[in-house]
């Protein structure tokens, strides 16, 4: 049973650049959530995608956008990168109808220099 | 808005002993779930245990159990017979049920070290 996968594992970008992170949900799951985890902090909710639409959004600027594909995989895009965007980005998947348990991927470590 | 507080930034325990991690939360909601997640150095967030607010019985998963005090808004995690592999960050998380909310709200975490 394939779990949640994310790519890439690590990424280094320069301020002002754009980045795309990818996530494949656990087999059988149709909902993907994205979280940002700054060093020493708990994860913060960015947004959730269900049926290829953004279902809920946290307190993040419009520079953060996403997409969900028909196969339920998802992308997180961040434009005009800031130093403060350096963090671990976690993807979590769940079932749309039984969303109480979210299963997390290993994350993508983004460093902005 | 809901908040989750973990007041113990770090804790340590000897192998085979028992340790309890604390979590309190603030909400005006009546229907919600509470979770404990474990994040080892590998970074993968792993679900340890969950508790439905409507259930009075405390959840148990093998060596892991919770003490859920709904009136006090307290949700502590007890780890029995601690093992070296339990060394990790532990996060308490809250999920409000119903409406259009689907996000987990996390505490800042407790770093647990199990010593041999």
Coordinates of C-alpha atoms in Angstrom, one line a residue:
Chain A
X1 CA 0.0 0.0 0.0
X2 CA 1.8 3.2 -1.2
X3 CA 1.8 6.0 1.3
X4 CA 2.0 9.7 0.6
X5 CA 5.0 10.7 -1.5
X6 CA 6.5 14.1 -2.1
X7 CA 9.1 15.5 -4.4
X8 CA 11.7 16.8 -4.3
X9 CA 13.1 16.0 -0.9
X10 CA 15.2 19.1 -0.7
X11 CA 15.2 22.4 -2.7
X12 CA 17.3 25.5 -2.6
X13 CA 16.0 28.7 -4.3
X14 CA 16.9 32.3 -4.4
X15 CA 14.6 35.2 -3.2
X16 CA 12.2 36.2 -5.9
X17 CA 12.1 32.9 -7.6
X18 CA 9.2 30.5 -8.0
X19 CA 8.9 26.9 -6.8
X20 CA 6.7 24.0 -7.4
X21 CA 6.3 21.1 -4.9
X22 CA 4.6 17.9 -5.7
X23 CA 2.5 15.3 -3.8
X24 CA 0.9 12.0 -4.5
X25 CA -1.7 10.9 -2.0
X26 CA -2.0 7.6 -0.3
X27 CA -3.7 4.9 -2.4
X28 CA -7.4 5.3 -2.3
X29 CA -7.4 8.9 -0.9
X30 CA -8.9 11.8 -2.9
X31 CA -8.1 14.8 -0.7
X32 CA -4.8 16.6 -0.3
X33 CA -3.8 19.2 2.3
X34 CA -0.7 21.3 2.4
X35 CA 1.1 22.5 5.6
X36 CA 4.1 24.7 6.2
X37 CA 6.3 23.8 9.2
X38 CA 8.8 26.4 10.2
X39 CA 11.8 25.3 12.2
X40 CA 10.8 24.5 15.8
X41 CA 7.1 25.0 15.1
X42 CA 4.0 22.9 14.5
X43 CA 2.6 22.7 11.0
X44 CA 0.5 25.5 9.7
X45 CA -2.4 24.8 7.3
X46 CA -2.0 26.3 3.9
X47 CA -4.9 24.9 1.9
X48 CA -6.8 21.7 1.0
X49 CA -7.9 20.4 -2.4
X50 CA -10.8 18.1 -3.0
X51 CA -12.3 17.3 -6.4
X52 CA -9.7 19.4 -8.1
X53 CA -10.8 22.6 -6.2
X54 CA -9.5 24.5 -3.3
X55 CA -11.9 23.6 -0.4
X56 CA -10.4 25.6 2.4
X57 CA -7.5 28.1 2.7
X58 CA -5.4 29.1 5.7
X59 CA -3.8 32.5 6.4
X60 CA -1.3 32.5 3.6
X61 CA -0.9 35.1 0.9
X62 CA -1.9 34.7 -2.7
X63 CA 1.7 33.9 -3.6
X64 CA 0.8 30.4 -2.4
X65 CA -1.3 28.6 -4.9
X66 CA -2.1 25.0 -5.7
X67 CA -3.6 22.5 -8.0
X68 CA -5.1 19.1 -7.9
X69 CA -5.1 16.8 -10.9
X70 CA -7.7 14.2 -11.9
X71 CA -5.5 11.4 -10.4
X72 CA -5.7 13.3 -7.1
X73 CA -2.0 14.3 -7.0
X74 CA -1.3 17.9 -6.2
X75 CA 1.1 20.7 -6.6
X76 CA 2.0 23.6 -4.4
X77 CA 3.3 26.7 -6.1
X78 CA 5.0 29.6 -4.3
X79 CA 5.8 32.8 -6.3
X80 CA 8.2 35.6 -5.4
X81 CA 9.9 33.6 -2.7
X82 CA 10.9 35.3 0.5
X83 CA 13.5 34.2 3.1
X84 CA 10.6 33.5 5.4
X85 CA 9.3 30.9 3.1
X86 CA 12.1 28.6 4.1
X87 CA 10.4 25.7 5.8
X88 CA 9.4 22.0 5.6
X89 CA 6.3 21.7 3.4
X90 CA 4.1 18.7 4.3
X91 CA 1.5 17.2 2.2
X92 CA -1.3 15.1 3.8
X93 CA -3.9 13.0 2.2
X94 CA -7.3 11.8 3.4
X95 CA -10.7 10.5 2.2
X96 CA -13.1 13.3 1.3
X97 CA -16.0 11.6 3.1
X98 CA -14.0 10.5 6.1
X99 CA -11.5 13.2 6.5
X100 CA -10.8 12.8 10.2
X101 CA -7.5 11.2 9.7
X102 CA -4.8 12.8 7.6
X103 CA -1.7 10.8 6.5
X104 CA 1.4 12.8 6.0
X105 CA 4.2 12.5 3.5
X106 CA 7.9 13.0 4.3
X107 CA 7.9 16.6 3.3
X108 CA 10.0 18.9 1.1
X109 CA 12.6 21.0 2.8
X110 CA 12.7 24.4 1.0
X111 CA 15.6 26.8 1.7
X112 CA 15.4 30.3 0.3
X113 CA 18.7 32.2 0.1
Chain B
X1 CA -10.4 30.2 16.4
X2 CA -9.0 27.1 18.0
X3 CA -5.6 27.1 19.8
X4 CA -3.5 24.1 20.9
X5 CA -0.9 24.5 23.7
X6 CA 1.9 22.1 24.5
X7 CA 3.6 23.6 27.6
X8 CA 6.6 21.1 27.6
X9 CA 9.1 22.0 24.9
X10 CA 11.3 19.1 25.9
X11 CA 11.0 16.0 28.0
X12 CA 13.2 12.9 28.6
X13 CA 12.5 9.5 29.9
X14 CA 14.5 6.3 30.6
X15 CA 13.9 3.3 28.4
X16 CA 11.1 1.1 29.7
X17 CA 9.7 3.8 31.9
X18 CA 6.4 5.8 31.5
X19 CA 6.1 9.4 30.4
X20 CA 3.1 11.7 30.0
X21 CA 3.0 14.6 27.5
X22 CA 0.6 17.4 28.1
X23 CA -1.8 19.3 25.7
X24 CA -4.5 21.8 26.3
X25 CA -6.7 23.4 23.8
X26 CA -9.2 26.2 23.6
X27 CA -12.4 25.9 21.6
X28 CA -16.1 26.8 21.8
X29 CA -17.0 23.8 19.7
X30 CA -18.6 20.6 20.9
X31 CA -17.8 18.3 18.1
X32 CA -14.2 17.7 17.3
X33 CA -11.4 15.2 17.1
X34 CA -8.0 15.3 18.9
X35 CA -4.9 13.7 17.6
X36 CA -1.3 13.0 18.7
X37 CA 1.2 12.8 15.9
X38 CA 4.8 11.7 16.1
X39 CA 7.6 13.2 14.0
X40 CA 10.9 11.4 14.2
X41 CA 14.1 12.8 12.8
X42 CA 13.1 11.3 9.4
X43 CA 10.5 14.1 9.4
X44 CA 7.5 11.8 8.5
X45 CA 4.5 12.8 10.6
X46 CA 2.9 9.6 11.9
X47 CA -0.5 9.4 13.5
X48 CA -0.2 7.9 17.0
X49 CA -3.7 8.1 18.4
X50 CA -7.0 9.9 17.9
X51 CA -9.9 10.7 20.3
X52 CA -13.4 11.6 19.3
X53 CA -14.8 14.3 21.6
X54 CA -18.2 12.6 21.9
X55 CA -16.6 9.5 23.4
X56 CA -16.0 9.5 27.1
X57 CA -13.7 6.4 26.9
X58 CA -10.1 7.3 26.5
X59 CA -8.4 6.0 23.4
X60 CA -5.7 3.3 23.6
X61 CA -3.3 2.0 21.0
X62 CA -0.8 -0.5 22.4
X63 CA 1.7 1.4 24.6
X64 CA 0.0 4.7 23.9
X65 CA -3.0 6.0 25.7
X66 CA -4.7 9.3 26.3
X67 CA -6.3 11.1 29.2
X68 CA -9.1 13.2 27.7
X69 CA -10.7 15.7 30.0
X70 CA -13.3 17.5 27.9
X71 CA -14.4 20.0 30.5
X72 CA -10.9 20.9 31.3
X73 CA -10.0 20.9 27.6
X74 CA -7.0 18.7 28.3
X75 CA -5.6 15.9 26.2
X76 CA -2.5 14.2 27.5
X77 CA -0.6 11.3 25.9
X78 CA 0.9 8.5 28.1
X79 CA 3.6 6.3 26.6
X80 CA 4.2 3.2 28.6
X81 CA 7.4 1.0 28.4
X82 CA 9.2 3.7 26.5
X83 CA 11.4 2.5 23.7
X84 CA 14.4 4.2 22.0
X85 CA 12.3 4.4 18.8
X86 CA 9.8 6.7 20.6
X87 CA 12.4 9.5 20.5
X88 CA 10.7 12.1 18.3
X89 CA 8.7 15.4 18.3
X90 CA 5.2 14.9 19.4
X91 CA 2.4 17.2 18.2
X92 CA -1.1 17.5 19.6
X93 CA -3.6 18.5 16.9
X94 CA -7.3 19.6 16.9
X95 CA -9.9 19.1 14.2
X96 CA -13.3 20.8 14.3
X97 CA -16.0 18.7 12.8
X98 CA -18.7 20.0 10.5
X99 CA -19.2 23.2 8.5
X100 CA -16.5 23.9 6.0
X101 CA -13.5 23.3 8.2
X102 CA -11.1 20.6 7.3
X103 CA -7.8 21.8 8.7
X104 CA -5.7 20.4 11.6
X105 CA -4.6 22.9 14.2
X106 CA -1.3 21.9 15.8
X107 CA 0.5 22.8 18.9
X108 CA 4.2 23.7 18.9
X109 CA 5.3 20.2 19.9
X110 CA 7.2 18.4 22.6
X111 CA 10.6 16.9 21.9
X112 CA 10.8 13.5 23.7
X113 CA 14.1 11.8 24.2
X114 CA 14.2 8.2 25.4
X115 CA 17.5 7.5 27.0
X116 CA 19.1 4.0 27.2

